[in-house]
Amino acid sequence: HPVILVTGGAGYVGSHICVALAEAGLPFLILDNFSNARRSVLQRLEKILGFAPPCIDADIRDTAMLAQLFEEQQVDAVIHCAFLTSSAEAQREPLRYYENNVSGTIGLLRTMQTAGIRNLIVSSSSVVYGNPAPEPVREDAALSASTPYGQTALMVEQVLSSLDEASPKRWRMALLRSFNAVGCHDSGLIAEDPPRMSTHVAPYLAQVASGKRDCLRVFGNDFATPDGTAVRDYLHVMDLARAYVATLRYLRGHPGLLKLNIGSGDPTSVLGLVRAFEHANGRAVPFRVGPRRQGDAAHCWADITKAQTLLGWEPQLSLSRMMEDIWRWQIGLGRTVH
């Protein structure tokens, strides 16, 4: 049977994509070096799926390994999520980010090209929009990046655009610009749980509410937004994962390069997120306001019309559901895997 290779498939988004693929009856193979994922995810996935997920423990930059994998396995498509994504870490370690994100992607594309594999979905990010105007951002908006991580995302997009222009209609590729994924699978078995602390606000919310941390740090309350805090688009991770499956189906009949926003289409401020968590879970989240982070946009939320129209995809799960999920994970349902 042909399989779908999911690079970074043990990570937060990748593991949820694997669940969505299994739901759709699509065989997959995980490739992960566990630099930003826990090995226990494999046992957790097994409990959810009812079978042990096939996994290769290797680095995306090892092109000899990739070439051998493509020779031995009948890989039909690649979902590429093996990216480092922390803006703060990228400022400290730019070379690591350029090497993994940009060089890693180029090596993957070269090896796919040699093997004749032409179906690819790349996990991109809303970070490519820089600091957009205060309205839902469309796929044809100007792109810019003010951080090394954002630069790597833009470069990867440029590489795919150049590849598409060089061989029109030979590849079937999609760039999914995901907004802020939150929540977890309803089993509570997998969630955003990186080995190093996430820079995302949602895991912090739950840790503060449980007393593991004393307060939430809010970066800036002087943005030009209704309550002064940054406005973002929060999307349930299972809605994001199902968008990948819908994109895979769409690409089968549509060669070329597709660029899609995947978000909820709803703007929510950081303080709005805190209130939504408190309301959903009946737990107070004390917070302290600090200075803005370099490169943080005041607003960034998605116009998702294109994904809705082309894929027939709709986000299903509400903000309060996302908040309930991260709390359920935090208080330990499904935390112990034997």
PDB file of C-alpha atoms in Angstrom, residues 24 105 118 144 178 229 261:
ATOM      1  CA  ALA A  24      -9.541   8.834   7.030  1.00  0.00           C
ATOM      2  CA  THR A 105      13.489  21.148   3.149  1.00  0.00           C
ATOM      3  CA  ARG A 118       5.608  14.756  -6.397  1.00  0.00           C
ATOM      4  CA  SER A 144       7.473  39.890   5.311  1.00  0.00           C
ATOM      5  CA  SER A 178      -1.470  27.694   9.956  1.00  0.00           C
ATOM      6  CA  THR A 229      -2.963  42.998  23.841  1.00  0.00           C
ATOM      7  CA  ASN A 261      -4.624  30.002   5.347  1.00  0.00           C
TER       8      ASN A 261
END
